[in-house]
XYZ file of C-alpha atoms in Angstrom:
666
model
C -158.799 -24.521 7.215
C -156.386 -24.577 10.302
C -153.686 -26.285 8.302
C -153.829 -23.694 5.496
C -153.836 -20.728 7.982
C -150.761 -22.048 9.914
C -148.952 -22.759 6.616
C -149.646 -19.184 5.396
C -148.497 -17.739 8.769
C -145.193 -19.565 8.594
C -144.205 -18.303 5.166
C -145.489 -14.832 5.968
C -143.266 -14.726 9.100
C -140.201 -15.486 6.907
C -141.224 -12.838 4.404
C -141.600 -10.306 7.118
C -137.872 -10.935 7.992
C -136.967 -10.260 4.424
C -138.889 -7.064 4.329
C -136.919 -5.670 7.252
C -133.679 -6.571 5.466
C -134.312 -5.008 2.048
C -137.409 -2.947 1.956
C -138.620 0.276 3.613
C -136.908 1.429 6.734
C -140.100 3.161 7.795
C -143.226 1.252 7.183
C -146.281 0.267 9.293
C -146.619 -3.186 10.769
C -149.681 -4.027 8.651
C -147.600 -3.331 5.534
C -144.810 -5.528 6.860
C -147.289 -8.417 7.293
C -148.817 -7.818 3.906
C -145.380 -7.721 2.062
C -144.133 -10.629 4.166
C -147.097 -12.815 3.038
C -146.348 -12.064 -0.665
C -142.583 -12.369 -0.434
C -142.810 -15.505 1.734
C -145.094 -17.234 -0.784
C -142.937 -16.401 -3.737
C -139.742 -17.593 -1.911
C -141.356 -20.719 -0.572
C -142.831 -21.538 -3.924
C -139.556 -21.253 -5.698
C -137.657 -23.258 -3.031
C -140.122 -26.145 -3.109
C -140.098 -26.163 -6.967
C -136.303 -26.639 -6.883
C -136.572 -29.258 -4.175
C -139.303 -31.169 -5.920
C -137.241 -31.395 -9.077
C -134.783 -33.414 -7.192
C -136.737 -35.216 -4.526
C -140.340 -34.920 -5.677
C -143.087 -33.208 -3.729
C -142.682 -35.020 -0.371
C -143.850 -33.946 3.025
C -140.187 -33.942 4.175
C -139.327 -31.559 1.313
C -142.230 -29.260 2.076
C -141.237 -29.067 5.792
C -137.573 -28.365 4.895
C -138.541 -25.615 2.509
C -140.997 -24.153 5.103
C -138.074 -24.042 7.577
C -135.795 -22.325 5.047
C -138.464 -19.827 4.236
C -138.798 -19.109 7.974
C -135.140 -18.520 8.474
C -135.077 -14.746 7.645
C -136.874 -14.065 10.887
C -133.414 -14.338 12.335
C -132.823 -10.932 10.719
C -135.048 -9.461 13.538
C -132.169 -10.223 15.932
C -130.132 -7.629 14.246
C -130.015 -4.540 16.388
C -131.357 -2.182 13.728
C -134.093 -4.461 12.548
C -135.076 -5.339 16.060
C -135.406 -1.652 16.952
C -137.428 -0.950 13.900
C -139.734 -3.922 14.596
C -140.268 -2.694 18.087
C -141.046 0.710 16.855
C -143.592 -0.715 14.350
C -145.298 -2.814 16.986
C -145.495 0.143 19.437
C -147.017 2.299 16.595
C -149.503 -0.433 15.792
C -150.530 -0.569 19.505
C -150.919 3.141 19.665
C -153.372 3.157 16.803
C -155.707 0.892 18.839
C -155.794 3.337 21.772
C -157.706 6.543 22.150
C -160.173 5.676 19.374
C -161.477 8.621 17.432
C -163.512 8.924 14.289
C -160.411 8.831 11.959
C -159.131 5.645 13.476
C -162.588 4.167 13.381
C -163.040 4.811 9.728
C -159.514 3.429 8.939
C -160.455 0.217 10.768
C -163.810 0.095 9.028
C -162.131 0.466 5.702
C -159.795 -2.540 6.205
C -162.548 -4.538 7.805
C -164.848 -3.945 4.845
C -162.299 -5.132 2.281
C -161.366 -8.119 4.421
C -164.985 -9.268 4.567
C -165.445 -8.554 0.898
C -162.540 -10.807 0.118
C -163.818 -13.495 2.432
C -167.239 -13.537 0.880
C -165.893 -13.046 -2.669
C -163.261 -15.825 -2.696
C -165.625 -18.231 -0.854
C -167.428 -18.395 -4.180
C -164.368 -19.507 -6.227
C -164.864 -23.215 -5.546
C -167.963 -24.681 -3.832
C -168.007 -28.409 -2.901
C -171.472 -29.878 -2.307
C -173.120 -33.317 -2.455
C -173.926 -32.606 -6.069
C -170.382 -31.920 -7.198
C -168.035 -28.976 -7.555
C -169.610 -25.612 -8.442
C -168.247 -22.044 -8.900
C -170.111 -18.976 -7.866
C -167.963 -16.696 -10.105
C -169.373 -15.994 -13.627
C -165.977 -15.934 -15.353
C -164.426 -18.905 -13.543
C -166.061 -21.810 -15.397
C -163.027 -22.616 -17.429
C -160.236 -21.333 -15.089
C -161.194 -23.293 -12.011
C -160.715 -26.753 -13.749
C -157.450 -25.475 -15.131
C -156.121 -24.543 -11.718
C -157.499 -27.685 -10.106
C -155.697 -29.626 -12.814
C -152.455 -27.973 -11.960
C -152.803 -28.278 -8.223
C -153.791 -31.959 -8.317
C -151.020 -32.711 -10.758
C -148.478 -31.503 -8.080
C -150.315 -32.830 -5.014
C -151.491 -36.177 -6.327
C -149.618 -36.770 -9.612
C -146.017 -36.013 -8.561
C -145.701 -33.990 -11.699
C -142.032 -33.169 -11.472
C -140.318 -31.945 -13.639
C -143.692 -30.295 -14.409
C -145.256 -31.361 -17.584
C -148.300 -29.503 -18.910
C -151.274 -31.383 -17.299
C -153.289 -30.396 -20.295
C -150.851 -31.443 -23.033
C -148.815 -34.369 -21.686
C -145.166 -34.525 -22.880
C -144.640 -30.738 -22.973
C -143.000 -28.528 -20.388
C -145.488 -26.769 -18.149
C -144.539 -23.143 -19.000
C -147.480 -21.573 -17.402
C -146.500 -19.542 -14.251
C -147.509 -22.131 -11.664
C -146.010 -21.034 -8.284
C -149.445 -20.006 -6.854
C -150.869 -23.373 -7.586
C -147.714 -25.050 -6.407
C -147.975 -23.383 -3.022
C -151.640 -24.497 -2.785
C -150.645 -28.005 -3.696
C -148.197 -28.100 -0.755
C -150.998 -27.190 1.709
C -153.114 -29.983 0.178
C -150.213 -32.432 0.496
C -150.046 -31.660 4.219
C -153.693 -32.449 4.705
C -155.684 -29.320 3.755
C -158.637 -29.514 1.336
C -158.167 -27.866 -2.010
C -161.041 -25.403 -1.540
C -159.689 -24.332 1.846
C -156.168 -23.914 0.650
C -157.215 -21.848 -2.362
C -159.533 -19.841 -0.206
C -156.962 -18.939 2.437
C -154.251 -17.992 -0.062
C -156.672 -16.003 -2.314
C -157.942 -13.896 0.624
C -154.477 -13.384 2.142
C -152.958 -12.373 -1.284
C -155.903 -10.129 -2.065
C -155.669 -8.360 1.307
C -151.885 -7.967 0.927
C -152.480 -6.400 -2.439
C -154.831 -3.932 -0.917
C -152.224 -2.869 1.719
C -149.272 -2.894 -0.693
C -151.060 -0.784 -3.302
C -152.352 1.677 -0.767
C -148.813 2.433 0.551
C -147.479 2.557 -3.067
C -149.971 5.307 -3.923
C -149.147 7.177 -0.746
C -145.442 7.030 -1.632
C -146.082 8.489 -5.107
C -148.671 11.152 -4.051
C -147.763 11.877 -0.455
C -151.526 11.666 0.278
C -153.190 9.027 2.566
C -156.627 9.821 1.196
C -155.367 9.042 -2.404
C -154.005 5.780 -1.142
C -157.439 4.675 0.192
C -159.264 5.883 -2.980
C -156.727 4.327 -5.335
C -156.976 0.845 -3.767
C -160.739 1.027 -4.133
C -160.463 2.064 -7.743
C -158.504 -1.159 -8.560
C -160.819 -3.625 -6.788
C -164.104 -2.006 -7.939
C -162.857 -1.180 -11.526
C -165.394 -0.891 -14.235
C -166.940 1.291 -16.875
C -170.349 2.642 -17.690
C -172.115 -0.737 -17.529
C -174.325 0.468 -14.836
C -176.281 2.414 -17.436
C -177.215 -0.969 -18.886
C -178.083 -2.193 -15.380
C -180.639 0.674 -14.964
C -181.980 0.001 -18.460
C -182.508 -3.715 -17.616
C -184.219 -2.748 -14.394
C -186.546 -0.338 -16.182
C -187.421 -3.092 -18.781
C -188.722 -5.580 -16.201
C -191.418 -5.430 -13.559
C -189.591 -6.296 -10.319
C -188.839 -3.928 -7.485
C -185.348 -2.487 -7.224
C -184.303 -4.581 -4.219
C -185.745 -7.667 -5.873
C -183.891 -6.923 -9.072
C -180.603 -6.572 -7.074
C -181.035 -10.127 -5.925
C -181.556 -11.382 -9.507
C -179.171 -9.446 -11.642
C -179.217 -11.206 -15.005
C -175.623 -10.478 -16.311
C -172.333 -8.882 -15.547
C -171.984 -5.241 -16.349
C -168.203 -5.049 -16.839
C -167.641 -8.006 -19.210
C -169.736 -9.297 -21.951
C -170.451 -8.479 -25.599
C -170.273 -4.786 -25.246
C -167.801 -4.468 -22.273
C -164.459 -6.171 -22.498
C -162.414 -4.513 -19.674
C -164.065 -6.411 -16.858
C -163.950 -5.851 -13.175
C -160.494 -6.869 -11.799
C -161.939 -9.094 -9.027
C -164.444 -10.807 -11.392
C -162.335 -11.366 -14.503
C -158.762 -11.531 -13.075
C -158.158 -12.025 -9.415
C -160.557 -14.983 -8.919
C -159.674 -16.531 -12.256
C -155.951 -15.790 -12.686
C -154.428 -16.813 -9.397
C -150.945 -16.210 -10.605
C -151.657 -12.470 -10.959
C -153.125 -12.359 -7.524
C -149.600 -13.183 -6.193
C -147.581 -11.541 -8.978
C -149.152 -8.102 -8.736
C -148.346 -7.333 -5.089
C -144.844 -8.579 -5.585
C -144.516 -6.321 -8.536
C -145.980 -3.374 -6.734
C -143.531 -3.840 -3.868
C -140.680 -3.765 -6.364
C -142.107 -0.686 -8.054
C -142.173 1.057 -4.712
C -138.477 0.328 -4.226
C -137.631 1.587 -7.741
C -139.586 4.741 -6.876
C -137.136 5.398 -4.079
C -134.269 5.197 -6.447
C -136.041 7.341 -8.978
C -137.331 10.176 -6.908
C -134.967 12.997 -5.936
C -133.970 12.561 -2.283
C -134.756 8.924 -2.362
C -132.387 5.944 -2.393
C -129.490 7.763 -4.104
C -126.519 5.415 -3.552
C -124.241 7.508 -5.681
C -124.201 10.400 -3.265
C -123.463 8.470 -0.114
C -120.268 7.441 1.635
C -118.625 4.252 0.314
C -119.839 2.043 3.105
C -123.346 3.289 2.636
C -123.181 2.829 -1.132
C -122.251 -0.718 -0.692
C -125.099 -1.377 1.687
C -127.618 0.272 -0.579
C -126.417 -1.612 -3.703
C -126.698 -4.857 -1.764
C -130.233 -4.063 -0.849
C -131.006 -3.130 -4.451
C -129.458 -6.251 -5.666
C -131.589 -8.157 -3.148
C -134.708 -6.422 -4.289
C -133.804 -7.576 -7.784
C -133.507 -11.109 -6.620
C -137.133 -10.922 -5.444
C -138.324 -9.456 -8.796
C -136.438 -12.241 -10.487
C -138.887 -14.749 -8.972
C -141.622 -13.479 -11.239
C -141.171 -15.764 -14.364
C -142.700 -18.680 -12.553
C -145.027 -16.563 -10.453
C -146.520 -14.261 -13.254
C -144.561 -13.659 -16.356
C -146.492 -10.753 -17.632
C -145.728 -8.940 -14.340
C -142.117 -9.300 -15.169
C -142.640 -8.007 -18.690
C -144.357 -4.859 -17.389
C -141.633 -4.380 -14.797
C -138.945 -4.642 -17.406
C -140.627 -1.875 -19.509
C -140.863 0.414 -16.399
C -137.236 -0.333 -15.410
C -135.971 0.605 -18.926
C -137.940 3.957 -18.842
C -136.698 4.796 -15.332
C -133.130 3.982 -16.254
C -133.199 6.311 -19.306
C -134.787 9.138 -17.169
C -132.364 8.702 -14.270
C -129.243 7.391 -16.029
C -127.037 9.158 -13.450
C -128.055 6.479 -10.985
C -126.747 3.675 -13.151
C -125.072 1.749 -10.407
C -128.456 1.236 -8.640
C -130.175 0.265 -11.876
C -127.432 -2.196 -12.781
C -127.490 -3.651 -9.281
C -131.226 -4.200 -9.600
C -130.991 -5.625 -13.071
C -128.169 -7.998 -11.971
C -130.360 -9.302 -9.181
C -133.251 -9.904 -11.577
C -131.066 -11.651 -14.074
C -129.544 -14.115 -11.530
C -132.894 -15.671 -10.772
C -135.069 -14.735 -13.729
C -132.719 -16.039 -16.594
C -132.464 -19.621 -15.260
C -136.190 -19.705 -14.724
C -136.952 -18.456 -18.177
C -134.487 -20.837 -19.725
C -136.000 -23.752 -17.885
C -139.608 -22.879 -18.836
C -138.751 -22.296 -22.506
C -136.927 -25.601 -22.950
C -139.183 -28.408 -24.014
C -142.308 -26.230 -24.069
C -144.985 -26.626 -26.802
C -145.622 -22.891 -26.781
C -144.799 -21.096 -29.970
C -143.457 -17.633 -29.135
C -144.178 -16.419 -32.658
C -147.895 -16.447 -31.840
C -147.371 -13.844 -29.086
C -146.732 -10.775 -31.113
C -148.614 -9.112 -34.026
C -150.066 -5.931 -35.038
C -153.600 -5.484 -33.780
C -155.191 -2.137 -33.184
C -157.653 -1.395 -30.484
C -157.290 -4.367 -28.246
C -160.675 -6.114 -28.074
C -162.888 -3.244 -29.352
C -164.353 -5.202 -32.216
C -166.328 -2.800 -34.451
C -166.612 -0.024 -31.851
C -164.941 3.329 -32.152
C -161.591 3.274 -30.267
C -162.341 6.317 -28.093
C -165.921 5.239 -27.478
C -164.791 1.728 -26.498
C -162.330 2.877 -23.970
C -164.775 5.474 -22.506
C -167.578 2.963 -22.066
C -165.217 0.320 -20.677
C -163.328 2.450 -18.127
C -165.788 5.343 -17.704
C -164.260 8.505 -16.546
C -160.978 6.948 -15.250
C -158.791 8.145 -18.061
C -160.138 11.695 -17.928
C -159.694 11.779 -14.158
C -156.127 10.513 -14.462
C -155.434 13.166 -16.984
C -156.703 15.796 -14.633
C -154.323 14.283 -11.983
C -151.472 14.716 -14.484
C -152.424 18.348 -15.126
C -152.657 19.094 -11.323
C -149.286 17.475 -10.645
C -147.776 19.599 -13.533
C -149.579 22.758 -12.176
C -148.050 22.175 -8.729
C -144.624 21.664 -10.292
C -145.060 24.863 -12.437
C -146.097 26.794 -9.385
C -142.945 25.714 -7.497
C -140.764 26.497 -10.451
C -142.325 30.088 -10.738
C -142.025 30.607 -7.024
C -145.716 31.484 -6.631
C -146.813 31.901 -3.035
C -148.935 28.980 -1.834
C -150.900 31.114 0.446
C -152.210 33.258 -2.354
C -153.928 30.149 -3.886
C -154.942 28.160 -0.766
C -158.577 27.940 -1.678
C -157.851 26.898 -5.311
C -154.995 24.530 -4.511
C -155.444 22.868 -1.137
C -152.911 20.229 -0.440
C -151.951 17.970 2.489
C -148.319 19.068 2.086
C -146.181 22.110 1.264
C -145.663 22.556 -2.419
C -143.192 19.994 -3.943
C -141.797 19.152 -7.352
C -144.354 16.748 -8.834
C -142.210 16.023 -11.893
C -141.197 12.436 -10.583
C -144.904 11.461 -10.315
C -145.471 12.669 -13.898
C -142.379 10.948 -15.236
C -143.108 7.744 -13.333
C -146.423 7.430 -15.038
C -144.871 7.478 -18.617
C -143.976 3.862 -18.886
C -147.578 2.901 -17.823
C -148.866 5.150 -20.650
C -146.505 3.355 -22.932
C -147.888 -0.003 -21.835
C -151.336 1.149 -22.653
C -150.372 2.281 -26.171
C -148.446 -0.883 -26.902
C -151.313 -3.013 -25.736
C -153.612 -1.087 -28.137
C -151.508 -1.344 -31.277
C -150.126 -4.922 -30.846
C -151.393 -8.317 -29.928
C -149.213 -9.571 -27.079
C -150.777 -13.027 -26.889
C -152.479 -15.463 -29.293
C -155.802 -14.428 -27.945
C -156.087 -10.559 -28.100
C -158.035 -10.368 -24.753
C -155.079 -11.615 -22.938
C -153.442 -8.256 -23.484
C -155.389 -7.380 -20.359
C -152.543 -9.075 -18.384
C -150.378 -6.090 -19.443
C -153.208 -3.504 -19.629
C -154.050 -4.061 -15.940
C -150.481 -2.670 -15.126
C -151.104 0.439 -17.184
C -154.198 0.921 -15.120
C -152.421 0.291 -11.889
C -149.574 2.736 -12.843
C -152.130 5.502 -13.646
C -154.258 4.938 -10.470
C -151.975 7.256 -8.423
C -152.749 10.192 -10.796
C -156.503 9.519 -10.696
C -156.478 9.128 -6.940
C -154.379 12.265 -6.582
C -157.099 14.146 -8.616
C -159.970 12.799 -6.560
C -158.134 13.632 -3.308
C -157.480 17.105 -4.543
C -161.217 17.726 -5.296
C -162.193 16.197 -1.961
C -160.207 18.847 -0.131
C -161.473 21.880 -2.135
C -164.685 22.642 -0.210
C -167.986 21.088 0.723
C -169.064 20.861 -2.889
C -165.679 19.157 -3.676
C -166.577 16.266 -1.297
C -169.935 15.836 -3.108
C -168.381 15.942 -6.550
C -165.624 13.461 -5.505
C -168.157 11.100 -4.057
C -170.097 11.205 -7.318
C -167.041 10.559 -9.327
C -166.104 7.565 -7.097
C -169.502 6.091 -7.456
C -169.322 6.398 -11.306
C -165.924 4.768 -11.250
C -166.868 1.917 -8.963
C -170.605 1.186 -9.556
C -170.346 -1.189 -12.447
C -167.642 -3.204 -10.768
C -169.622 -3.095 -7.485
C -172.599 -4.586 -9.201
C -170.578 -7.473 -10.687
C -168.929 -8.163 -7.270
C -172.272 -8.002 -5.483
C -173.672 -10.528 -8.085
C -170.936 -12.916 -6.898
C -170.957 -12.359 -3.119
C -174.801 -12.468 -2.988
C -174.632 -15.999 -4.364
C -176.636 -15.202 -7.566
C -174.108 -17.281 -9.638
C -173.983 -20.985 -9.132
C -172.443 -22.905 -12.023
C -171.811 -26.653 -11.962
C -168.236 -27.512 -12.964
C -168.033 -31.202 -12.086
C -170.842 -33.529 -11.157
C -170.760 -35.952 -8.309
C -169.841 -38.890 -10.469
C -166.790 -37.059 -11.798
C -165.638 -36.237 -8.250
C -166.238 -39.897 -7.170
C -164.354 -41.297 -10.160
C -161.402 -38.969 -9.471
C -161.067 -40.273 -5.895
C -160.892 -43.818 -7.097
C -158.397 -42.970 -9.773
C -156.041 -41.268 -7.333
C -155.704 -44.658 -5.410
C -156.046 -47.109 -8.367
C -153.644 -45.741 -10.936
C -149.979 -44.737 -11.076
C -149.452 -41.014 -10.365
C -147.548 -40.565 -13.653
C -150.270 -42.178 -15.789
C -151.400 -40.538 -18.997
C -155.201 -40.397 -19.650
C -157.090 -39.869 -22.874
C -160.226 -37.670 -22.464
C -162.343 -35.505 -24.581
C -160.724 -32.042 -24.920
C -163.244 -30.235 -22.725
C -162.624 -27.634 -19.979
C -164.256 -29.841 -17.330
C -162.856 -33.325 -17.884
C -162.808 -35.457 -14.688
C -159.109 -36.024 -15.401
C -158.395 -32.556 -14.058
C -159.396 -33.808 -10.584
C -157.136 -36.918 -10.618
C -153.749 -35.357 -10.787
C -152.944 -37.367 -13.896
C -151.778 -35.946 -17.202
C -154.061 -35.652 -20.173
C -153.152 -36.206 -23.839
C -155.129 -33.066 -24.363
C -157.627 -30.845 -22.597
C -159.522 -27.704 -23.372
C -158.327 -26.074 -26.715
C -159.174 -22.658 -25.456
C -156.506 -22.949 -22.705
C -153.940 -24.376 -25.116
C -154.499 -21.825 -27.834
C -154.222 -18.931 -25.373
C -150.840 -20.413 -24.311
C -149.602 -20.455 -27.915
C -149.767 -24.285 -28.359
C -150.665 -25.821 -31.758
C -152.985 -28.498 -30.781
C -154.611 -29.230 -34.150
C -152.750 -32.499 -34.985
C -153.192 -33.844 -31.530
C -156.889 -32.980 -31.467
C -157.390 -34.885 -34.692
C -155.487 -37.898 -33.299
C -157.740 -37.867 -30.103
C -160.833 -38.043 -32.315
C -159.313 -40.900 -34.297
C -158.539 -42.884 -31.145
C -162.116 -42.606 -29.956
C -163.256 -44.187 -33.265
C -161.458 -47.396 -32.301
C -159.656 -49.781 -34.696
C -156.052 -50.512 -35.531
C -155.253 -46.711 -35.859
C -156.469 -46.097 -32.319
C -154.037 -48.602 -30.894
C -150.939 -47.243 -32.806
C -151.917 -43.613 -31.674
C -152.327 -44.631 -28.096
C -148.842 -46.072 -28.223
C -147.593 -42.849 -29.801
C -148.880 -40.680 -26.939
C -148.144 -43.216 -24.138
C -151.749 -43.512 -23.149
C -152.409 -45.633 -20.032
C -156.128 -45.113 -19.593
C -159.073 -43.910 -21.709
C -161.914 -41.974 -20.230
C -165.456 -42.435 -21.395
C -167.932 -40.224 -19.676
C -170.934 -37.978 -20.699
C -168.350 -35.408 -22.055
C -166.765 -37.962 -24.326
C -170.070 -39.293 -25.460
C -171.235 -35.836 -26.291
C -168.079 -34.607 -27.928
C -166.392 -37.701 -29.334
C -169.058 -40.284 -29.998
C -166.629 -43.047 -28.884
C -166.722 -46.585 -30.068
C -167.459 -48.089 -26.716
C -167.570 -51.641 -28.053
C -163.842 -51.188 -29.028
C -162.870 -50.134 -25.538
C -164.947 -52.739 -23.865
C -162.205 -55.266 -24.397
C -159.962 -53.416 -22.032
C -160.431 -53.785 -18.340
C -162.204 -51.154 -16.247
C -159.766 -49.551 -13.850
C -162.326 -47.111 -12.257
C -166.057 -46.501 -12.533
C -168.605 -44.163 -11.056
C -172.124 -43.619 -12.496
C -171.744 -42.931 -16.184
C -167.983 -42.513 -15.924
C -165.628 -45.335 -16.934
C -161.916 -45.427 -17.080
C -160.448 -48.220 -19.280
C -156.919 -49.593 -18.687
C -155.292 -49.849 -22.041
C -151.673 -50.221 -20.958
């Protein structure tokens, strides 16, 4: 654990230096640390990827890249940055003095989420004497996938990265999150500790970054706190099913809470899923990509909003400095193809909308786009060359996302609850404020009806800034953006994030109306968060305990790491939990569900795998075709492939543990 924490602290320190160079001039220290953690992780991951392409993933390469990532702390020696850092530190210290109720509640808010993340992500991977388990209901297939990627980097020297699940093809999945984890493992951390530390730190960074983003857009600190909670506790009306299930059995309420039978945001009827349960614990790339994207959106907001970063109206020297900062911010956003590609796609849509709506600031938009292109285009070209992914499978007409036979409106109402109506109210309130400013209506004549933390301002930017996120929602509901329609959620989640400021703005407005407003707001927040809260509780209370790998699989993997060449190719049954995923070695083919969702046509290879396990002359020629070095025969192969074990018995056994055998065929 200590190695992982020190590692994370080093890359965060470098990221903090970058934040003082190109991001907000006025931001709290906690936001600096959060943004630094995200920026440092993305920069380090990209640097070590480039270094490993040349030198491999060696300890020396990792240390050099850590040093390079840390270098931006030198920026803090600049007079302006040093003064700002001192100011931030003093402001942070002052918040710990003269404690009052407001400060205590703020501290309790962050402490609650930190403890929540600790308890939640501790369930992602559980190592026991019985094997490897997961305590997250939706993580059964994703955990082996990420372990396969991490071990392929740390133990398999997989550079240039081949797809561990489909040997011979380029690994086009955004893998930076897993690569950073692998570097921690390479330096001596355990896989579970490295994943845990990074997951918790990225999740907490997302909380801080999102909160400030919402405050920027709404000018309301209460909205910032509410909005962040709406993301992490997202859900729909599944809590009605929870109470129905409770009524149908004879247990007491507290007993039932300790034995919740199913998830109430994801299943047959509900497809949206709580963000923590279905996305952040399963899709680690998003957990790093989302805060990086929101940081970028916050900078674009400063360009977009009147009175923000308007380089076109400044003196020439100021224009040059602003454009350099904007270009640098684009460089950060350009890291997204290998961090989380769908985040870049969402950012591209938002950027095009903002450019059209604020075309007069074309120099800033072009500077940002230029920065993105410098980094993103080479990464995209690299990942697309040699990949087995068929891009034609990623776009087709498909109405209603994953609604099945349900009515479109009813589907979205049951899956997101009152979120869309509340966001619509927020849009109306923002427009009403704008209309009142335009008409010159006195604020004081409407104080009881329209309380606000600020004087009246033009809310048009907030409304216009929401339009691209509405567009993302529409597109995701009329087209399939991935081979598996449910994967549209990787874009839909950004439409949700982009509309959260409006929803939070509405809830904050009702909170300030009167005493009844606080009650109504509390009720709405409960409705918005209860289903997600139930699913999160089911995870943190250890009600889910799913075996992913048994002890024999773990023991075999340990032997294979020492007894085989790191670049070996192993034939195994195409299952999600093959022991090969723990070895760091490449597989001829793994789980078809992952391959199909990545647009890979695996049918021919799957047929060949079955043919090999039958044995005979055809098996030998096919093994030569795929460069197979070893063949796995374990309970998974016996159940799925019915292998001809007599045929493989002529080969020597390279590793063995319990019912697991690895035959050396080449």
